[in-house]
Coordinates of C-alpha atoms in Angstrom, one line a residue:
M100 CA -0.1 0.3 -0.1
S101 CA 2.2 2.4 1.2
E102 CA 4.6 1.3 -2.7
N103 CA 1.3 3.4 -3.9
I104 CA 1.8 6.7 -2.1
K105 CA 3.3 9.4 -3.5
S106 CA 5.1 12.6 -2.9
F107 CA 4.2 15.6 -4.1
D108 CA 7.4 16.3 -5.6
Q109 CA 7.1 13.5 -7.3
I110 CA 4.3 14.0 -9.3
I111 CA 5.4 17.9 -9.9
K112 CA 8.6 15.6 -11.4
E113 CA 6.6 12.9 -13.2
S114 CA 4.4 15.4 -14.6
G115 CA 7.6 17.0 -16.2
G116 CA 7.0 14.7 -20.2
K117 CA 4.0 16.0 -19.8
G118 CA 4.8 19.7 -21.0
I119 CA 7.3 21.1 -24.3
S120 CA 11.0 19.2 -23.6
I121 CA 13.1 21.5 -22.8
Y122 CA 15.6 20.6 -25.6
S123 CA 13.2 22.1 -28.1
F124 CA 15.1 24.3 -30.3
Q125 CA 12.8 27.3 -29.6
K126 CA 14.4 27.2 -25.5
T127 CA 17.8 26.1 -26.9
Y128 CA 18.5 28.1 -30.5
P129 CA 20.6 30.9 -28.2
A130 CA 23.1 27.6 -27.1
Y131 CA 22.9 26.7 -30.8
V132 CA 23.4 30.0 -32.6
I133 CA 26.7 30.7 -30.0
F134 CA 28.1 27.5 -31.0
T135 CA 27.8 28.4 -34.9
L136 CA 29.4 31.2 -34.4
L137 CA 32.6 29.2 -32.0
I138 CA 33.1 27.8 -35.2
F139 CA 33.6 30.3 -37.1
V140 CA 35.8 32.4 -34.6
S141 CA 37.9 28.4 -34.3
Y142 CA 37.7 28.2 -38.1
F143 CA 39.1 32.3 -38.1
I144 CA 41.8 30.3 -35.4
Y145 CA 42.0 28.0 -37.3
N146 CA 42.8 29.9 -40.1
T147 CA 44.6 33.0 -39.0
T148 CA 47.4 31.0 -37.2
K149 CA 47.9 29.4 -40.4
K150 CA 48.5 32.4 -41.9
N151 CA 51.0 33.3 -38.9
V152 CA 52.3 30.0 -39.9
R153 CA 52.8 31.4 -42.9
N154 CA 53.8 34.1 -42.9
E155 CA 56.8 32.9 -40.2
Q156 CA 58.0 30.4 -42.9
E157 CA 57.8 32.5 -45.8
N158 CA 60.5 35.0 -43.4
E159 CA 62.5 32.9 -42.4
F160 CA 62.1 31.3 -46.3
N161 CA 63.1 34.6 -47.5
K162 CA 65.5 35.5 -45.2
A163 CA 67.7 31.9 -46.1
I164 CA 67.3 33.1 -49.8
Q165 CA 68.5 36.6 -49.7
S166 CA 71.8 35.0 -47.5
V167 CA 72.0 33.0 -50.9
E168 CA 71.3 36.2 -52.6
T169 CA 73.5 38.7 -51.2
R170 CA 76.5 36.2 -50.6
I171 CA 76.6 35.4 -54.2
S172 CA 75.3 39.8 -55.2
N173 CA 78.3 39.9 -52.9
L174 CA 81.6 38.5 -54.6
K175 CA 80.2 39.5 -58.1
N176 CA 80.5 42.6 -57.8
T177 CA 84.4 42.3 -55.9
H178 CA 84.8 40.6 -59.1
L179 CA 83.5 43.7 -61.2
D180 CA 84.5 46.0 -58.7
I181 CA 87.8 44.6 -60.3
L182 CA 87.5 44.3 -63.6
T183 CA 86.8 48.1 -62.5
S184 CA 90.0 48.7 -60.9
M185 CA 92.1 47.3 -63.2
R186 CA 90.1 49.5 -66.6
G187 CA 90.9 52.5 -64.9
L188 CA 94.8 51.8 -66.0
Y189 CA 93.6 52.1 -69.2
D190 CA 92.5 56.0 -68.6
I191 CA 95.4 57.4 -66.9
L192 CA 98.0 55.8 -68.6
P193 CA 99.9 56.3 -72.2
Q194 CA 100.5 52.2 -72.4
V195 CA 99.4 49.1 -69.0
V196 CA 102.8 46.5 -69.6
R197 CA 102.7 44.1 -68.3
D198 CA 104.6 44.6 -64.8
Y199 CA 101.6 47.1 -64.3
F200 CA 99.4 44.5 -65.5
E201 CA 100.2 41.8 -63.1
I202 CA 101.4 43.8 -60.4
Y203 CA 97.0 44.9 -60.6
G204 CA 96.5 41.8 -60.7
T205 CA 98.0 38.8 -58.5
V206 CA 96.4 40.3 -54.8
P207 CA 93.0 39.5 -56.8
T208 CA 93.4 35.8 -58.4
K209 CA 95.7 35.1 -54.6
T210 CA 92.6 36.5 -52.8
Y211 CA 90.0 35.0 -55.2
E212 CA 89.1 31.0 -55.1
S213 CA 87.2 31.3 -58.2
I214 CA 89.7 33.9 -60.4
N215 CA 92.1 31.4 -62.4
S216 CA 93.4 34.6 -63.7
I217 CA 92.7 38.2 -65.0
L218 CA 93.8 38.9 -68.4
Y219 CA 94.2 41.2 -71.5
V220 CA 92.3 40.3 -74.3
M221 CA 93.0 42.5 -78.6
E222 CA 90.9 42.2 -81.5
V223 CA 94.1 41.0 -84.0
K224 CA 92.8 41.3 -87.4
N225 CA 95.4 39.0 -89.6
S226 CA 96.7 41.4 -90.9
E227 CA 98.3 42.2 -88.3
K228 CA 99.0 39.1 -86.4
G229 CA 102.9 38.8 -86.7
S230 CA 103.6 42.5 -85.5
F231 CA 101.2 41.7 -82.9
I232 CA 103.1 38.7 -82.2
Y233 CA 106.1 40.8 -82.0
N234 CA 105.7 43.7 -80.2
T235 CA 104.1 41.0 -77.2
Q236 CA 107.7 38.8 -77.4
N237 CA 109.2 42.4 -76.3
L238 CA 106.5 42.1 -73.3
G239 CA 108.7 39.6 -72.3
Y240 CA 106.7 36.8 -72.8
Y241 CA 109.6 35.2 -75.5
Y242 CA 108.3 32.3 -76.6
Y243 CA 104.3 34.1 -77.1
K244 CA 102.5 32.7 -80.6
I245 CA 98.5 32.8 -81.1
V246 CA 97.7 29.0 -80.7
P247 CA 95.5 27.8 -82.4
D248 CA 97.4 27.2 -85.4
G249 CA 96.3 28.2 -88.0
D250 CA 94.4 31.6 -91.0
R251 CA 91.5 33.4 -89.2
D252 CA 89.9 36.9 -90.8
I253 CA 90.2 37.8 -87.1
Y254 CA 91.7 36.8 -83.9
Y255 CA 91.5 37.3 -80.5
P256 CA 94.1 36.2 -78.1
V257 CA 95.7 36.0 -75.0
Q258 CA 98.0 38.4 -75.1
L259 CA 98.6 39.5 -71.4
K260 CA 97.5 37.0 -68.1
V261 CA 98.0 36.8 -64.2
P262 CA 99.9 34.6 -62.5
Y263 CA 101.9 33.6 -65.6
N264 CA 105.2 30.7 -65.0
P265 CA 108.2 31.4 -67.0
E266 CA 109.1 28.3 -66.9
A267 CA 105.9 26.2 -67.9
E268 CA 104.4 27.2 -71.4
D269 CA 101.3 28.6 -70.1
P270 CA 97.9 27.2 -71.7
L271 CA 95.8 30.3 -71.5
L272 CA 98.4 32.5 -73.1
G273 CA 97.7 33.0 -76.9
F274 CA 95.7 31.3 -76.6
D275 CA 92.4 33.1 -79.4
L276 CA 89.2 33.2 -77.9
K277 CA 88.4 33.5 -81.5
T278 CA 87.9 29.4 -81.4
I279 CA 85.8 29.0 -78.5
P280 CA 82.4 30.9 -79.9
E281 CA 80.7 31.3 -76.5
F282 CA 84.1 32.8 -75.8
A283 CA 83.8 35.0 -78.8
N284 CA 79.9 35.9 -79.0
A285 CA 80.7 37.6 -75.6
F286 CA 84.0 39.3 -76.0
S287 CA 82.2 40.2 -79.6
D288 CA 79.4 41.9 -77.3
A289 CA 81.4 44.1 -75.3
K290 CA 82.9 45.2 -77.9
V291 CA 80.2 46.2 -79.2
S292 CA 77.8 47.5 -75.2
K293 CA 81.0 48.5 -74.2
Q294 CA 79.2 47.1 -70.9
K295 CA 80.5 43.9 -69.5
T296 CA 79.8 40.9 -70.4
M297 CA 80.1 37.8 -69.2
S298 CA 79.7 34.5 -71.5
D299 CA 78.7 30.9 -71.6
F300 CA 79.7 28.1 -69.5
V301 CA 81.8 26.2 -71.1
R302 CA 83.8 23.1 -70.6
F303 CA 87.4 24.6 -71.5
E304 CA 90.5 21.6 -72.3
R305 CA 92.6 24.3 -70.6
N306 CA 91.2 24.6 -67.9
N307 CA 91.3 20.8 -67.6
D308 CA 87.7 20.5 -68.6
K309 CA 86.2 22.2 -65.6
L310 CA 83.5 25.3 -66.5
T311 CA 84.1 28.4 -67.0
S312 CA 82.8 31.6 -67.6
F313 CA 85.3 35.2 -68.9
I314 CA 83.9 38.5 -68.3
F315 CA 84.9 41.2 -70.6
Y316 CA 85.6 44.5 -70.4
P317 CA 86.2 45.8 -73.6
I318 CA 88.8 49.1 -73.2
Y319 CA 88.1 52.2 -75.3
P320 CA 90.7 55.3 -72.8
V321 CA 88.7 58.2 -71.5
D322 CA 90.5 61.6 -73.1
N323 CA 93.6 59.0 -73.9
P324 CA 95.7 60.6 -76.8
F325 CA 97.5 57.9 -77.1
M326 CA 94.9 55.2 -78.0
Q327 CA 91.9 55.7 -79.1
G328 CA 89.2 53.9 -79.6
F329 CA 88.5 50.1 -78.8
Q330 CA 92.1 48.4 -77.5
G331 CA 90.4 45.0 -76.2
A332 CA 89.2 44.2 -73.2
L333 CA 89.7 43.2 -70.0
A334 CA 88.6 39.2 -68.7
I335 CA 88.2 37.5 -65.3
E336 CA 89.2 33.8 -66.4
L337 CA 86.2 32.4 -63.8
D338 CA 86.1 29.2 -62.1
V339 CA 82.1 28.9 -62.5
I340 CA 81.5 25.8 -59.8
K341 CA 84.3 27.5 -57.8
F342 CA 82.3 30.9 -58.0
V343 CA 79.4 30.0 -56.2
E344 CA 81.5 27.4 -53.1
E345 CA 83.5 31.2 -52.4
A346 CA 80.2 32.7 -52.4
L347 CA 78.1 30.7 -50.1
S348 CA 81.6 30.0 -47.8
G349 CA 80.9 34.0 -47.4
M350 CA 84.6 34.8 -47.4
S351 CA 88.1 34.4 -49.5
K352 CA 89.0 31.3 -50.3
D353 CA 91.9 31.5 -47.1
S354 CA 88.8 32.0 -44.6
K355 CA 85.2 29.8 -45.0
V356 CA 81.9 30.1 -42.3
A357 CA 79.1 27.8 -42.7
F358 CA 75.9 29.8 -43.2
P359 CA 72.8 28.3 -40.3
S360 CA 69.9 28.7 -42.6
D361 CA 71.5 27.3 -45.8
S362 CA 70.8 23.8 -43.9
T363 CA 66.4 25.3 -43.9
I364 CA 66.7 24.8 -47.6
I365 CA 67.2 23.3 -50.9
F366 CA 68.2 25.3 -54.0
E367 CA 69.1 24.5 -57.5
I368 CA 71.2 27.4 -60.2
V369 CA 71.1 27.2 -64.1
E370 CA 72.4 29.0 -66.4
V371 CA 70.6 31.1 -68.8
R372 CA 71.9 31.1 -71.6
A373 CA 72.3 33.5 -74.8
D374 CA 70.6 31.5 -76.8
G375 CA 67.6 31.2 -74.2
K376 CA 68.3 27.2 -73.2
K377 CA 68.5 26.9 -69.7
E378 CA 71.1 24.5 -67.5
S379 CA 71.6 23.9 -64.1
F380 CA 75.2 23.4 -63.0
F381 CA 75.0 23.6 -59.5
K382 CA 73.4 21.9 -57.1
S383 CA 72.4 21.7 -52.5
S384 CA 74.4 19.5 -50.3
N385 CA 71.2 18.4 -50.4
Y386 CA 69.4 18.3 -53.1
N387 CA 68.3 14.8 -52.8
L388 CA 66.1 15.5 -50.7
L389 CA 64.2 16.2 -53.1
A390 CA 64.2 12.7 -54.3
T391 CA 62.1 11.6 -51.6
G392 CA 59.0 12.3 -52.8
Y393 CA 58.7 15.6 -49.7
T394 CA 56.2 18.3 -51.4
P395 CA 58.0 21.1 -50.6
V396 CA 56.0 23.6 -48.6
L397 CA 57.3 27.3 -50.3
T398 CA 59.2 27.3 -53.5
Q399 CA 61.2 30.4 -54.9
N400 CA 62.6 31.6 -58.5
L401 CA 65.3 34.1 -57.8
T402 CA 66.8 35.4 -61.2
I403 CA 70.9 37.5 -60.3
E404 CA 72.5 39.3 -62.8
F405 CA 75.9 39.1 -63.6
A406 CA 77.2 41.2 -66.0
G407 CA 74.3 41.4 -68.7
K408 CA 73.8 37.1 -68.1
N409 CA 71.0 35.9 -65.8
L410 CA 71.5 32.9 -63.2
E411 CA 67.9 31.3 -62.4
I412 CA 68.8 30.2 -58.3
K413 CA 65.2 27.7 -57.6
F414 CA 64.7 27.2 -54.2
F415 CA 62.5 25.0 -51.3
T416 CA 62.2 23.9 -48.7
V417 CA 63.5 21.5 -46.7
P418 CA 61.0 18.3 -44.8
N419 CA 60.1 19.6 -41.7
F420 CA 61.1 23.6 -42.9
G421 CA 59.7 25.7 -39.8
G422 CA 59.4 22.1 -37.7
T423 CA 56.9 20.0 -36.7
M424 CA 55.7 21.1 -34.8
Q425 CA 55.3 24.4 -36.7
A426 CA 53.3 21.9 -39.3
Y427 CA 50.5 20.4 -37.1
L428 CA 50.9 24.7 -35.1
P429 CA 46.9 25.2 -37.2
Y430 CA 45.3 22.2 -36.2
V431 CA 46.6 22.0 -32.7
A432 CA 45.4 25.9 -32.2
G433 CA 41.7 24.9 -34.6
G434 CA 41.3 21.5 -32.7
I435 CA 41.7 23.8 -29.4
S436 CA 39.6 25.7 -30.5
L437 CA 36.8 23.9 -31.7
V438 CA 37.6 21.4 -28.7
L439 CA 36.6 25.3 -26.7
S440 CA 33.8 24.9 -28.9
F441 CA 32.1 21.9 -28.1
L442 CA 32.4 22.6 -24.4
L443 CA 31.8 26.1 -24.1
S444 CA 28.4 25.3 -26.1
G445 CA 27.7 22.0 -23.8
F446 CA 28.5 24.9 -20.7
I447 CA 26.2 27.4 -21.9
L448 CA 23.3 24.6 -23.0
S449 CA 23.6 22.7 -19.9
I450 CA 22.6 27.0 -18.7
I451 CA 20.0 27.3 -20.2
T452 CA 18.5 23.5 -20.5
S453 CA 19.1 23.7 -15.9
R454 CA 16.6 26.5 -16.0
G455 CA 14.3 25.6 -18.6
R456 CA 14.1 22.4 -16.3
A457 CA 14.0 25.2 -13.3
L458 CA 11.2 27.5 -15.0
D459 CA 9.4 24.6 -16.7
L460 CA 9.9 23.7 -12.6
A461 CA 8.7 26.7 -11.3
E462 CA 5.3 26.6 -13.4
R463 CA 4.5 22.7 -12.8
M464 CA 4.6 23.7 -8.7
T465 CA 3.4 27.2 -9.2
R466 CA 0.0 25.0 -10.9
S467 CA 0.7 22.4 -8.8
Q468 CA -0.1 24.8 -6.1
R469 CA -2.8 26.8 -8.0
R470 CA -4.6 23.9 -7.7
I471 CA -4.2 23.3 -4.0
V472 CA -4.9 27.0 -3.9
E473 CA -8.3 26.6 -5.4
T474 CA -8.6 23.3 -4.8
T475 CA -8.0 23.6 -0.4
Q476 CA -10.7 24.5 2.3
D477 CA -8.6 26.6 3.9
I478 CA -7.9 30.3 3.2
I479 CA -5.3 30.9 2.0
A480 CA -5.6 34.8 1.1
A481 CA -3.5 38.5 1.7
M482 CA -4.1 41.0 3.0
D483 CA -2.3 44.9 4.2
F484 CA -1.9 46.0 7.6
N485 CA -5.0 47.6 8.2
G486 CA -6.3 44.5 7.2
V487 CA -8.3 45.3 4.1
W488 CA -8.3 42.6 2.2
K489 CA -6.2 42.2 -1.8
S490 CA -6.5 38.0 -2.1
M491 CA -8.7 35.2 -1.1
N492 CA -9.8 31.6 -3.1
P493 CA -12.8 30.4 -2.7
A494 CA -12.5 28.6 0.0
S495 CA -14.0 31.8 1.7
L496 CA -17.1 30.1 0.1
K497 CA -17.3 27.5 2.0
V498 CA -15.6 29.0 5.5
F499 CA -17.4 31.8 5.2
G500 CA -20.5 31.9 2.5
Y501 CA -19.7 34.9 1.1
E502 CA -16.6 34.2 -2.9
S503 CA -14.2 35.6 -2.9
W504 CA -14.6 39.2 -4.8
D505 CA -17.1 40.0 -2.7
L506 CA -14.4 39.9 0.3
I507 CA -11.2 41.3 -1.9
G508 CA -11.4 45.5 -0.8
K509 CA -13.2 44.5 2.6
S510 CA -11.2 44.2 6.1
I511 CA -11.4 41.4 8.4
Y512 CA -12.6 42.9 11.4
D513 CA -16.4 43.1 9.8
L514 CA -15.6 39.4 9.8
L515 CA -15.0 39.0 13.5
A516 CA -17.9 38.0 16.1
Q517 CA -16.8 39.7 19.0
P518 CA -15.9 43.4 18.9
E519 CA -12.7 43.0 21.7
D520 CA -11.2 40.8 18.6
K521 CA -10.1 43.9 16.9
E522 CA -8.0 45.1 19.3
K523 CA -6.2 41.6 19.5
L524 CA -5.4 40.9 16.4
Q525 CA -3.8 43.8 15.5
N526 CA -1.5 43.8 18.5
T527 CA -0.6 39.9 17.0
I528 CA 0.0 41.6 13.4
L529 CA 2.5 44.2 15.0
A530 CA 4.2 41.7 16.7
C531 CA 4.7 39.6 14.6
D532 CA 8.3 39.6 13.5
D533 CA 9.2 40.0 9.3
E534 CA 8.6 36.8 7.0
Q535 CA 7.4 34.4 10.9
S536 CA 4.9 33.2 11.6
T537 CA 2.1 33.3 14.3
R538 CA -1.4 32.3 14.9
I539 CA -4.3 32.9 16.7
D540 CA -8.1 31.9 16.9
L541 CA -11.0 33.6 16.3
K542 CA -14.2 33.8 17.4
M543 CA -16.1 34.8 13.2
K544 CA -19.0 35.2 11.8
K545 CA -21.3 34.0 8.5
A546 CA -23.1 35.1 5.6
R547 CA -25.7 33.0 7.6
G548 CA -25.7 30.6 10.0
P549 CA -24.0 30.1 13.4
I550 CA -21.0 32.2 14.5
I551 CA -17.7 28.9 14.2
W552 CA -14.6 30.0 15.0
V553 CA -11.0 30.2 13.0
N554 CA -7.7 29.3 13.6
W555 CA -5.8 32.1 11.3
T556 CA -1.7 31.3 10.7
L557 CA 0.2 35.2 10.1
T558 CA 3.2 36.0 8.4
K559 CA 4.2 39.2 7.7
S560 CA 6.1 40.4 5.0
L561 CA 8.1 44.2 5.3
S562 CA 9.3 44.1 2.1
D563 CA 5.7 42.8 -0.2
G564 CA 3.9 45.4 2.8
L565 CA 1.6 42.0 2.9
V566 CA -0.5 39.8 5.7
Y567 CA 0.1 36.5 4.8
V568 CA -2.8 34.3 6.3
I569 CA -4.0 30.7 6.6
G570 CA -7.5 30.1 7.6
R571 CA -8.7 26.7 9.4
D572 CA -11.8 26.1 10.4
I573 CA -11.6 24.5 13.7
T574 CA -15.6 25.3 15.3
L575 CA -15.7 21.4 15.4
E576 CA -12.1 21.9 17.1
K577 CA -13.0 24.1 19.1
L578 CA -17.1 22.1 20.1
A579 CA -15.0 19.5 21.0
E580 CA -12.4 20.7 23.1
E581 CA -15.2 23.1 24.8
E582 CA -17.3 19.2 25.5
A583 CA -14.1 17.6 26.6
K584 CA -13.8 20.6 29.3
L585 CA -17.0 19.7 30.5
R586 CA -16.1 15.8 30.4
A587 CA -13.2 16.6 32.3
K588 CA -14.9 18.6 35.3
Q589 CA -17.9 15.9 35.6
M590 CA -15.0 13.3 36.5
Q591 CA -13.6 15.7 38.2
L592 CA -17.0 16.2 40.3
A593 CA -18.1 12.9 39.9
S594 CA -14.2 12.3 41.8
Y595 CA -14.8 14.3 44.3
Y596 CA -18.6 12.8 45.8
A597 CA -17.0 9.3 45.6
H598 CA -14.2 11.0 47.2
E599 CA -16.5 11.9 50.0
S600 CA -18.7 8.7 50.2
D601 CA -16.0 7.1 50.4
E602 CA -14.9 9.0 54.0
T603 CA -18.8 8.5 55.1
K604 CA -18.5 5.2 54.5
T605 CA -15.7 5.0 56.6
L606 CA -16.0 6.7 59.6
F607 CA -19.7 5.2 60.1
M608 CA -17.5 1.5 59.7
V609 CA -15.2 2.9 63.0
N610 CA -17.9 4.1 64.2
A611 CA -20.0 0.5 64.4
S612 CA -16.9 -1.2 64.7
H613 CA -16.4 0.8 68.0
Q614 CA -20.0 0.3 69.1
L615 CA -20.3 -3.2 68.7
R616 CA -16.7 -3.6 70.6
N617 CA -17.9 -1.7 73.1
S618 CA -21.4 -3.8 73.0
L619 CA -20.0 -7.3 72.7
T620 CA -16.7 -6.3 75.8
G621 CA -19.5 -5.3 78.3
V622 CA -22.0 -8.5 77.4
L623 CA -18.6 -10.9 77.2
G624 CA -17.6 -9.3 80.4
Y625 CA -21.2 -9.9 82.0
I626 CA -20.9 -13.8 80.4
Q627 CA -18.0 -14.3 82.0
L628 CA -18.5 -13.7 85.8
L629 CA -21.5 -15.6 85.0
N630 CA -19.0 -18.1 83.7
E631 CA -16.6 -18.4 86.7
K632 CA -19.7 -17.1 89.6
M633 CA -17.8 -14.5 90.2
Y634 CA -21.5 -13.0 91.8
E635 CA -23.4 -14.0 95.5
S636 CA -26.5 -14.5 95.3
E637 CA -29.5 -14.6 93.0
E638 CA -30.7 -10.8 92.9
E639 CA -27.2 -10.1 91.6
K640 CA -26.9 -13.0 89.0
E641 CA -30.6 -11.2 87.4
L642 CA -28.7 -8.1 87.7
Y643 CA -25.7 -9.4 85.4
L644 CA -28.0 -11.7 82.7
K645 CA -29.6 -8.1 83.0
M646 CA -26.7 -6.3 82.5
A647 CA -25.8 -8.5 79.1
E648 CA -28.8 -7.6 78.1
M649 CA -28.1 -4.0 78.4
S650 CA -25.2 -3.9 76.4
S651 CA -26.0 -6.2 73.3
E652 CA -29.0 -3.3 72.3

């Protein structure tokens, strides 16, 4: 039986399923809106982090590229400055002799490993060949001749060369560069353009088949009356591979340093030839990493102009450029942001649903309480401190015989059956503490019928300015109480009379017993005298018998 009894809380909870779900979109849409915004924020964080990582990678990549470019350009400019410096001799001297040429050319060739030699190359017609050889031999090159042999309309022979070893035959002194098309074309272009000109790269037999290029600087003396028109060209015989290696080392051949940024990039240098064709001639030491199949994060092509010739450098990032953590940082940031978005959205949804549950429970409790207020047999009402009703439940009809709306606006004092109770009720209300309850029993009048007793529970609220009251008809309890009091008095009176009757009986028995005892004592005494014949005469005997008879009465 007790299993079927349900508490008020259980009834409220069980009735919750009958209302609108607290998870309905109508109630939880703010959480979904916030979640959507947080998803966009997560994407923004992911995208921003990705851009920042990309920018950081690009900055590091560009620094590494700029480092390579700067070193190559610096060495390139140094070599071109050497030609410019030696070119000045031909502007200030009537004739540059061999000694001056060797003095100015020795230091650069010893300083820079990539400079195989510094040369002076003439343009010699076939008709001038003999005199040219004679004049060159007079400069101290006693066995000078133009090689390879053969008659040609024009020759581009090397007349002066640093370094020069007089004890050994020099493979380049007297060599006709006109026989190598790449060198001849560059020489002709320099003559026409009057600018420094670099030849295409050639595996030069006379330089141990090393990749070689000549940089020509044509000589057109200015304000020199002894030298007019095109005289020839200064030239640097450049070991191309050594040039790149020397440039990347950052120093001369006597002092080399390593650059950490070079380990973060892979690069390849390509020669753009005069006919437009491109040929790769140098690759970084880690170039084989490209064959591992990974996709570089960044790539870039850079062109360096070198005396009219273009060198293209293709740059690539190495595997795990910037570190593994940096590569995954956008995903980590986005993932953390996404997780936080779910957690925050879940928290907000929890708050909304908790609030919804609270409101729903409050609404259901309000409905249930309203039903209780409307169906209870007790008065549930509110009045101001002057006793004027502000609200009243329908129980007023049963208790007082008035509809609730008939009482609202009227005073409770109008219902008092005894005028003296008014002051008693007022004092009770005044003495009641804030938010504290007190009780008072009063006789009340009904619309029709006898006077009734009502037990009032009064709760004063100073903040609301009201007295909340609950009134219960206790007439039957009061009648039962008075009847019980009457019975108690009756029982008390009966007990008194019974007690008094007992005392009378006791006194009677005591007296009767005493009287009987006295009579028996007298009779027994006379009988004993007669029995022992303590008499002296018959008259005395008769007297004893008469006295015994009198004692027994």
